[in-house]
mmCIF file of C-alpha atoms in Angstrom:
data_model
loop_
_atom_site.group_PDB
_atom_site.id
_atom_site.type_symbol
_atom_site.label_atom_id
_atom_site.label_comp_id
_atom_site.label_asym_id
_atom_site.label_seq_id
_atom_site.Cartn_x
_atom_site.Cartn_y
_atom_site.Cartn_z
ATOM 1 C CA MET A 17 0.016 0.021 -0.156
ATOM 2 C CA ASP A 18 1.310 3.455 -0.915
ATOM 3 C CA ILE A 19 1.298 5.359 2.510
ATOM 4 C CA HIS A 20 1.049 8.711 0.738
ATOM 5 C CA ILE A 21 -2.449 7.826 -0.534
ATOM 6 C CA LEU A 22 -3.886 8.674 2.861
ATOM 7 C CA ALA A 23 -5.802 11.547 3.487
ATOM 8 C CA PRO A 24 -4.872 12.541 7.275
ATOM 9 C CA LYS A 25 -7.117 14.590 9.202
ATOM 10 C CA ALA A 26 -6.209 17.239 11.769
ATOM 11 C CA GLY A 27 -7.156 16.314 15.304
ATOM 12 C CA ALA A 28 -7.513 12.531 14.261
ATOM 13 C CA ASP A 29 -4.563 11.535 12.518
ATOM 14 C CA TYR A 30 -2.389 14.227 14.207
ATOM 15 C CA PRO A 31 -2.379 16.822 16.761
ATOM 16 C CA THR A 32 -3.283 20.216 16.195
ATOM 17 C CA HIS A 33 -1.255 22.125 18.818
ATOM 18 C CA TRP A 34 1.192 21.716 21.584
ATOM 19 C CA ASN A 35 -1.407 20.864 24.314
ATOM 20 C CA GLU A 36 -2.911 18.411 22.301
ATOM 21 C CA PHE A 37 0.399 16.733 21.510
ATOM 22 C CA LEU A 38 1.108 16.379 25.211
ATOM 23 C CA VAL A 39 -2.118 14.688 25.734
ATOM 24 C CA TRP A 40 -1.601 12.340 22.583
ATOM 25 C CA PHE A 41 2.010 11.385 23.703
ATOM 26 C CA ALA A 42 2.213 11.169 27.400
ATOM 27 C CA THR A 43 3.831 7.929 27.442
ATOM 28 C CA ASP A 44 6.300 6.054 25.197
ATOM 29 C CA GLU A 45 3.621 3.377 24.813
ATOM 30 C CA ALA A 46 1.226 5.880 23.218
ATOM 31 C CA CYS A 47 4.341 7.032 20.957
ATOM 32 C CA LEU A 48 4.811 3.074 20.030
ATOM 33 C CA ALA A 49 1.132 2.750 19.114
ATOM 34 C CA TYR A 50 1.215 5.867 16.947
ATOM 35 C CA LEU A 51 4.297 4.905 15.194
ATOM 36 C CA GLU A 52 2.765 1.338 14.382
ATOM 37 C CA LYS A 53 -0.058 2.736 13.092
ATOM 38 C CA LEU A 54 1.853 4.603 10.673
ATOM 39 C CA ARG A 55 4.330 1.936 9.746
ATOM 40 C CA TRP A 56 1.218 -0.494 9.122
ATOM 41 C CA PRO A 57 -1.663 1.428 8.248
ATOM 42 C CA ALA A 58 -3.686 -1.493 7.092
ATOM 43 C CA GLY A 59 -2.229 -3.807 9.993
ATOM 44 C CA PHE A 60 0.950 -5.613 11.026
ATOM 45 C CA VAL A 61 2.975 -7.096 8.069
ATOM 46 C CA CYS A 62 5.743 -9.233 8.970
ATOM 47 C CA PRO A 63 9.156 -7.787 7.520
ATOM 48 C CA ALA A 64 10.332 -11.429 7.036
ATOM 49 C CA CYS A 65 7.578 -13.036 5.011
ATOM 50 C CA ASP A 66 5.102 -10.468 4.249
ATOM 51 C CA CYS A 67 2.247 -12.214 6.171
ATOM 52 C CA ALA A 68 -0.354 -9.884 7.219
ATOM 53 C CA ASP A 69 -1.915 -11.110 10.371
ATOM 54 C CA HIS A 70 -2.184 -10.239 14.197
ATOM 55 C CA PRO A 71 1.055 -10.954 15.393
ATOM 56 C CA TYR A 72 1.784 -12.364 18.937
ATOM 57 C CA ARG A 73 2.927 -9.658 21.423
ATOM 58 C CA SER A 74 5.682 -10.547 23.815
ATOM 59 C CA SER A 75 7.522 -8.491 26.348
ATOM 60 C CA ARG A 76 9.505 -5.245 25.549
ATOM 61 C CA GLY A 77 7.258 -4.438 22.793
ATOM 62 C CA ARG A 78 8.067 -7.569 20.472
ATOM 63 C CA MET A 79 5.826 -8.688 17.824
ATOM 64 C CA VAL A 80 6.002 -12.317 16.651
ATOM 65 C CA CYS A 81 4.744 -13.256 13.350
ATOM 66 C CA ARG A 82 2.136 -16.168 13.321
ATOM 67 C CA HIS A 83 3.222 -17.515 10.180
ATOM 68 C CA CYS A 84 7.155 -17.535 10.543
ATOM 69 C CA GLY A 85 7.893 -16.824 13.951
ATOM 70 C CA HIS A 86 9.892 -13.718 13.177
ATOM 71 C CA GLN A 87 10.235 -11.244 16.041
ATOM 72 C CA CYS A 88 10.523 -7.550 15.531
ATOM 73 C CA THR A 89 9.539 -4.342 16.986
ATOM 74 C CA VAL A 90 7.814 -1.155 15.550
ATOM 75 C CA THR A 91 11.098 0.641 15.454
ATOM 76 C CA ALA A 92 13.490 -2.153 14.203
ATOM 77 C CA GLY A 93 14.620 -1.111 10.507
ATOM 78 C CA THR A 94 13.583 2.519 10.969
ATOM 79 C CA ILE A 95 15.613 5.731 11.917
ATOM 80 C CA PHE A 96 14.498 4.981 15.484
ATOM 81 C CA GLU A 97 16.224 1.448 15.729
ATOM 82 C CA LYS A 98 18.346 0.754 18.769
ATOM 83 C CA THR A 99 17.870 4.407 20.069
ATOM 84 C CA ARG A 100 18.262 4.995 23.597
ATOM 85 C CA THR A 101 16.624 8.199 23.559
ATOM 86 C CA PRO A 102 12.646 7.823 24.674
ATOM 87 C CA LEU A 103 10.235 7.757 21.838
ATOM 88 C CA ARG A 104 8.415 10.880 23.707
ATOM 89 C CA VAL A 105 11.588 13.095 23.062
ATOM 90 C CA TRP A 106 11.980 11.864 19.590
ATOM 91 C CA LEU A 107 8.419 12.896 18.775
ATOM 92 C CA ALA A 108 8.697 16.115 20.494
ATOM 93 C CA ALA A 109 11.747 16.760 18.352
ATOM 94 C CA ALA A 110 9.959 16.094 15.289
ATOM 95 C CA TRP A 111 7.085 18.516 16.384
ATOM 96 C CA TYR A 112 9.448 21.042 17.294
ATOM 97 C CA ALA A 113 11.362 20.651 14.202
ATOM 98 C CA THR A 114 8.296 20.881 11.811
ATOM 99 C CA SER A 115 6.453 23.655 13.761
ATOM 100 C CA GLN A 116 9.300 25.953 13.312
ATOM 101 C CA LYS A 117 8.755 27.407 9.975
ATOM 102 C CA GLN A 118 12.627 28.112 9.390
ATOM 103 C CA GLY A 119 13.495 24.845 10.962
ATOM 104 C CA VAL A 120 15.930 24.515 13.904
ATOM 105 C CA ASN A 121 19.480 24.008 14.445
ATOM 106 C CA ALA A 122 20.969 21.284 16.776
ATOM 107 C CA LEU A 123 21.861 23.553 19.682
ATOM 108 C CA GLY A 124 18.419 25.106 19.620
ATOM 109 C CA LEU A 125 16.954 21.697 19.927
ATOM 110 C CA GLN A 126 19.323 20.653 22.686
ATOM 111 C CA ARG A 127 18.145 23.457 24.709
ATOM 112 C CA VAL A 128 14.330 23.196 24.183
ATOM 113 C CA LEU A 129 14.309 19.565 24.812
ATOM 114 C CA GLY A 130 16.716 19.704 27.641
ATOM 115 C CA LEU A 131 19.062 16.864 25.988
ATOM 116 C CA GLY A 132 22.195 15.935 27.731
ATOM 117 C CA SER A 133 24.475 16.436 24.643
ATOM 118 C CA TYR A 134 24.979 18.464 21.460
ATOM 119 C CA GLN A 135 25.644 15.239 19.630
ATOM 120 C CA THR A 136 22.361 13.582 20.589
ATOM 121 C CA ALA A 137 20.294 16.532 19.098
ATOM 122 C CA TRP A 138 22.725 16.827 16.358
ATOM 123 C CA THR A 139 22.212 13.092 15.457
ATOM 124 C CA MET A 140 18.406 13.365 15.789
ATOM 125 C CA LEU A 141 18.210 16.091 13.279
ATOM 126 C CA HIS A 142 20.365 14.206 10.686
ATOM 127 C CA ARG A 143 18.234 11.222 11.362
ATOM 128 C CA PHE A 144 15.065 13.129 10.455
ATOM 129 C CA ARG A 145 16.806 14.672 7.408
ATOM 130 C CA ALA A 146 17.526 11.114 5.939
ATOM 131 C CA ALA A 147 13.604 10.524 6.298
ATOM 132 C CA MET A 148 12.916 13.791 4.468
ATOM 133 C CA VAL A 149 13.427 12.382 0.908
ATOM 134 C CA ARG A 150 10.254 10.336 -0.110
ATOM 135 C CA PRO A 151 11.179 7.280 -2.486
ATOM 136 C CA GLY A 152 9.524 7.426 -5.626
ATOM 137 C CA ARG A 153 8.698 10.969 -5.424
ATOM 138 C CA GLU A 154 7.070 12.646 -8.668
ATOM 139 C CA SER A 155 9.353 14.172 -11.009
ATOM 140 C CA LEU A 156 9.129 18.121 -11.652
ATOM 141 C CA HIS A 157 7.049 18.771 -14.846
ATOM 142 C CA GLY A 158 5.700 21.568 -17.040
ATOM 143 C CA LYS A 159 8.030 24.546 -17.349
ATOM 144 C CA VAL A 160 11.135 24.304 -15.067
ATOM 145 C CA GLU A 161 14.214 26.493 -14.603
ATOM 146 C CA VAL A 162 17.469 24.958 -13.945
ATOM 147 C CA ASP A 163 20.436 26.755 -12.871
ATOM 148 C CA GLU A 164 23.755 26.369 -10.619
ATOM 149 C CA THR A 165 24.804 28.702 -7.723
ATOM 150 C CA TYR A 166 27.603 28.479 -5.416
ATOM 151 C CA LEU A 167 26.780 28.221 -1.735
ATOM 152 C CA GLY A 168 29.164 29.643 0.821
ATOM 153 C CA ILE A 169 29.583 27.854 3.994
ATOM 154 C CA SER A 170 31.622 28.541 6.998
ATOM 155 C CA ASP A 171 33.924 25.357 7.340
ATOM 156 C CA ARG A 172 34.789 24.927 10.923
ATOM 157 C CA GLN A 173 37.021 22.005 10.549
ATOM 158 C CA LYS A 174 39.663 23.937 8.947
ATOM 159 C CA PRO A 175 42.084 25.721 11.013
ATOM 160 C CA ILE A 176 41.912 29.612 11.244
ATOM 161 C CA ILE A 177 44.279 30.974 8.974
ATOM 162 C CA ALA A 178 45.959 33.665 11.188
ATOM 163 C CA LYS A 179 45.211 34.629 15.035
ATOM 164 C CA GLY A 180 42.162 36.700 15.286
ATOM 165 C CA GLY A 181 41.073 35.640 11.489
ATOM 166 C CA LYS A 182 37.628 34.385 10.472
ATOM 167 C CA ASN A 183 36.738 30.978 9.896
ATOM 168 C CA ASN A 184 37.437 29.515 6.353
ATOM 169 C CA THR A 185 34.526 29.618 3.806
ATOM 170 C CA ALA A 186 33.802 26.720 1.562
ATOM 171 C CA LYS A 187 32.167 27.162 -1.576
ATOM 172 C CA THR A 188 30.040 24.408 -2.781
ATOM 173 C CA LEU A 189 28.208 24.222 -6.239
ATOM 174 C CA ILE A 190 24.632 23.840 -6.021
ATOM 175 C CA VAL A 191 22.145 22.946 -9.232
ATOM 176 C CA ILE A 192 18.510 24.206 -8.958
ATOM 177 C CA ALA A 193 15.397 23.119 -10.405
ATOM 178 C CA VAL A 194 12.203 25.165 -9.957
ATOM 179 C CA GLU A 195 8.729 24.486 -11.430
ATOM 180 C CA MET A 196 7.243 27.751 -12.799
ATOM 181 C CA LEU A 197 3.644 27.995 -12.549
ATOM 182 C CA GLU A 198 1.216 29.935 -14.803
ATOM 183 C CA PRO A 199 0.195 32.769 -14.619
ATOM 184 C CA LYS A 200 2.833 33.356 -11.959
ATOM 185 C CA GLY A 201 4.372 31.535 -8.794
ATOM 186 C CA PHE A 202 6.644 28.589 -8.047
ATOM 187 C CA GLY A 203 5.705 25.123 -7.631
ATOM 188 C CA ARG A 204 8.287 22.307 -6.313
ATOM 189 C CA ILE A 205 12.002 22.220 -6.304
ATOM 190 C CA ARG A 206 15.070 20.081 -6.528
ATOM 191 C CA LEU A 207 18.489 20.812 -5.200
ATOM 192 C CA GLN A 208 21.642 18.790 -5.478
ATOM 193 C CA ARG A 209 25.383 19.276 -4.594
ATOM 194 C CA ILE A 210 27.585 18.686 -7.788
ATOM 195 C CA PRO A 211 31.197 18.649 -8.265
ATOM 196 C CA ASP A 212 31.241 20.845 -11.448
ATOM 197 C CA ASP A 213 28.837 22.746 -14.247
ATOM 198 C CA THR A 214 29.729 20.238 -16.914
ATOM 199 C CA ALA A 215 27.079 18.193 -18.770
ATOM 200 C CA GLY A 216 28.199 14.983 -16.807
ATOM 201 C CA SER A 217 27.085 16.548 -13.732
ATOM 202 C CA VAL A 218 23.866 18.654 -14.596
ATOM 203 C CA LEU A 219 22.232 16.342 -17.206
ATOM 204 C CA PRO A 220 21.941 13.243 -14.858
ATOM 205 C CA PHE A 221 20.403 15.758 -12.432
ATOM 206 C CA VAL A 222 17.896 17.011 -14.927
ATOM 207 C CA GLN A 223 17.004 13.415 -15.914
ATOM 208 C CA GLN A 224 16.547 12.125 -12.325
ATOM 209 C CA GLY A 225 14.415 14.992 -11.398
ATOM 210 C CA ILE A 226 12.344 16.346 -14.461
ATOM 211 C CA LYS A 227 9.843 14.403 -16.467
ATOM 212 C CA PRO A 228 10.686 14.114 -20.006
ATOM 213 C CA GLY A 229 8.675 16.302 -22.469
ATOM 214 C CA SER A 230 8.927 19.255 -19.808
ATOM 215 C CA THR A 231 10.477 22.457 -21.024
ATOM 216 C CA VAL A 232 13.726 23.132 -19.236
ATOM 217 C CA HIS A 233 14.819 26.682 -19.019
ATOM 218 C CA THR A 234 18.501 27.357 -18.771
ATOM 219 C CA ASP A 235 21.084 29.840 -19.365
ATOM 220 C CA GLY A 236 23.309 29.805 -22.400
ATOM 221 C CA SER A 237 25.666 27.098 -20.867
ATOM 222 C CA ALA A 238 26.958 24.466 -23.282
ATOM 223 C CA ALA A 239 26.494 22.066 -20.561
ATOM 224 C CA TYR A 240 22.802 21.860 -21.378
ATOM 225 C CA ARG A 241 23.001 21.392 -24.913
ATOM 226 C CA ALA A 242 21.947 17.823 -25.043
ATOM 227 C CA LEU A 243 18.690 18.210 -23.336
ATOM 228 C CA THR A 244 16.790 18.054 -26.852
ATOM 229 C CA GLU A 245 18.396 14.723 -27.687
ATOM 230 C CA LEU A 246 17.328 13.507 -23.989
ATOM 231 C CA GLY A 247 13.672 14.174 -24.679
ATOM 232 C CA TYR A 248 13.113 17.693 -23.283
ATOM 233 C CA LEU A 249 11.857 21.029 -24.699
ATOM 234 C CA HIS A 250 15.076 23.157 -23.985
ATOM 235 C CA GLN A 251 14.461 27.081 -24.001
ATOM 236 C CA ARG A 252 18.030 28.980 -23.808
ATOM 237 C CA THR A 253 18.496 32.543 -22.398
ATOM 238 C CA VAL A 254 22.064 33.915 -22.892
ATOM 239 C CA MET A 255 22.619 36.296 -20.116
ATOM 240 C CA LEU A 256 25.995 37.614 -21.354
ATOM 241 C CA GLU A 257 25.635 41.053 -22.517
ATOM 242 C CA SER A 258 21.818 40.571 -22.140
ATOM 243 C CA ASP A 259 19.755 44.040 -21.318
ATOM 244 C CA VAL A 260 17.393 41.925 -19.102
ATOM 245 C CA ALA A 261 18.822 41.075 -15.699
ATOM 246 C CA ALA A 262 19.463 37.437 -14.736
ATOM 247 C CA HIS A 263 17.032 37.422 -11.804
ATOM 248 C CA VAL A 264 14.219 38.594 -14.164
ATOM 249 C CA SER A 265 15.073 36.140 -17.193
ATOM 250 C CA MET A 266 15.016 33.132 -14.520
ATOM 251 C CA PRO A 267 13.410 34.483 -11.438
ATOM 252 C CA GLY A 268 12.554 30.935 -10.082
ATOM 253 C CA VAL A 269 16.358 29.886 -9.495
ATOM 254 C CA HIS A 270 17.520 33.334 -8.356
ATOM 255 C CA ARG A 271 14.593 33.371 -5.679
ATOM 256 C CA VAL A 272 15.208 29.970 -4.457
ATOM 257 C CA ALA A 273 19.060 30.192 -4.398
ATOM 258 C CA ALA A 274 18.528 33.512 -2.131
ATOM 259 C CA LEU A 275 15.925 31.681 0.202
ATOM 260 C CA LEU A 276 18.398 28.708 0.505
ATOM 261 C CA LYS A 277 21.478 30.978 1.413
ATOM 262 C CA ARG A 278 19.365 33.203 3.739
ATOM 263 C CA TRP A 279 18.185 29.962 5.327
ATOM 264 C CA ILE A 280 21.745 28.553 5.941
ATOM 265 C CA LEU A 281 22.870 31.631 7.264
ATOM 266 C CA GLY A 282 19.791 32.419 9.414
ATOM 267 C CA THR A 283 18.737 28.859 11.049
ATOM 268 C CA HIS A 284 22.391 27.373 10.754
ATOM 269 C CA HIS A 285 24.702 30.533 11.030
ATOM 270 C CA GLY A 286 26.274 29.631 7.790
ATOM 271 C CA ALA A 287 28.244 26.886 9.595
ATOM 272 C CA ILE A 288 27.631 23.275 8.170
ATOM 273 C CA GLN A 289 30.039 20.932 7.275
ATOM 274 C CA PRO A 290 30.630 20.587 3.465
ATOM 275 C CA ALA A 291 30.298 16.743 3.812
ATOM 276 C CA HIS A 292 26.997 17.245 5.205
ATOM 277 C CA VAL A 293 25.371 19.938 2.659
ATOM 278 C CA ASP A 294 23.186 17.131 0.902
ATOM 279 C CA ALA A 295 21.407 16.475 4.133
ATOM 280 C CA TYR A 296 20.673 19.995 4.684
ATOM 281 C CA LEU A 297 19.426 20.635 1.182
ATOM 282 C CA ASP A 298 17.108 17.556 1.643
ATOM 283 C CA GLU A 299 15.717 19.337 4.586
ATOM 284 C CA PHE A 300 15.222 22.763 2.567
ATOM 285 C CA VAL A 301 13.463 21.133 -0.304
ATOM 286 C CA PHE A 302 11.385 19.382 2.210
ATOM 287 C CA ARG A 303 10.124 22.544 3.742
ATOM 288 C CA PHE A 304 9.859 24.376 0.517
ATOM 289 C CA ASN A 305 7.706 21.905 -1.360
ATOM 290 C CA ARG A 306 5.456 21.993 1.761
ATOM 291 C CA ARG A 307 5.463 25.496 2.464
ATOM 292 C CA SER A 308 1.689 26.171 1.626
ATOM 293 C CA SER A 309 0.679 23.588 4.190
ATOM 294 C CA SER A 310 -2.377 25.167 6.428
ATOM 295 C CA SER A 311 -1.184 23.033 9.237
ATOM 296 C CA ARG A 312 2.376 22.385 10.942
ATOM 297 C CA GLY A 313 0.886 19.250 12.317
ATOM 298 C CA MET A 314 0.395 17.983 8.797
ATOM 299 C CA LEU A 315 4.338 18.326 8.396
ATOM 300 C CA PHE A 316 4.905 16.338 11.624
ATOM 301 C CA TYR A 317 2.679 13.550 10.314
ATOM 302 C CA ARG A 318 4.354 13.582 7.012
ATOM 303 C CA LEU A 319 7.865 13.265 8.490
ATOM 304 C CA LEU A 320 7.052 10.616 10.612
ATOM 305 C CA GLN A 321 5.217 8.626 8.185
ATOM 306 C CA GLN A 322 8.556 8.686 6.287
ATOM 307 C CA ALA A 323 10.521 8.042 9.074
ATOM 308 C CA VAL A 324 8.856 4.741 9.994
ATOM 309 C CA VAL A 325 9.749 3.320 6.426
ATOM 310 C CA THR A 326 13.381 4.919 6.266
ATOM 311 C CA GLY A 327 16.197 2.471 7.153
ATOM 312 C CA PRO A 328 18.472 3.029 10.156
ATOM 313 C CA VAL A 329 20.854 5.942 10.515
ATOM 314 C CA THR A 330 23.401 5.745 12.971
ATOM 315 C CA TYR A 331 25.742 8.313 14.507
ATOM 316 C CA ASP A 332 28.831 6.776 12.708
ATOM 317 C CA ASP A 333 26.818 6.883 9.550
ATOM 318 C CA VAL A 334 26.451 10.599 9.734
ATOM 319 C CA VAL A 335 30.005 11.547 10.771
ATOM 320 C CA GLN A 336 31.772 8.789 8.498
ATOM 321 C CA LYS A 337 32.880 11.491 5.941
ATOM 322 C CA SER A 338 34.174 13.917 8.305
ATOM 323 C CA ALA A 339 34.774 14.573 12.114
ATOM 324 C CA LEU A 340 31.814 16.143 13.964
ATOM 325 C CA GLY A 341 31.954 19.901 14.183
ATOM 326 C CA GLN A 342 29.873 22.361 16.138
ATOM 327 C CA GLU A 343 27.059 23.310 13.571
ATOM 328 C CA ILE A 344 25.212 25.878 15.620
#
């Protein structure tokens, strides 16, 4: 069953405000029951044999398949697997992260929830970010602007050049795709870090995120010349020596680039490690594509809905590319 077909209702499928949240999730048992309903909305299905039947329930929240005897828990195989943090805290973190329109950084989450360590808050947020990309999500379509921009971030792992100097700034190249709505406005977006602005980097991004047959609007870069051969309608606007400013010719990508940079500087103080840029891009896309949601509780529901079908993410998984930095 496609879990995204469900039409959740405020007050029935998710709490509408913080006081209601406290009533719904007063105990870890209530949290576990809620996650079980999200993971198996039509009833328990054995992860080992796919048998759909009520399981035997043993101690410590274990469920035993009546068909094959496989034992599992609600959180096994999800981002909550083997966590020692109470589920009440996990769900509170999800509520706080989604209820804040601009998101939250790890230091802020640690303070609000009274977590014992910065690393715990940091890892929790990265686990949630791993769940923000929905598998099989619909490709962008219609008219789509595509362009690249450099994202300047403060790399705190590098030594300061001189005494009293500023932290080094790392520039990361990002490719942006924005659906353009008629008569005006923006639809959904996609973001991805790329090593360079060559055809070998930008064309796979287009193919993975934009439906063939769509009109792809780019600047005059030669990297996009093969778009027509790949099944796209290609609209080129050469910016060099043009009388029309770039942000006027291609307003979508420039607007998204400005919002992304403001979000990195505002919520995260520009201090994210280059190795983790992709995770922050995923969060920004998740938030931007749901910006018109009338209920922040719906974002909480969607995040947990994806969290119970996303595989485990450990602290070591998150930091394996680089040492942990103080991303305030």
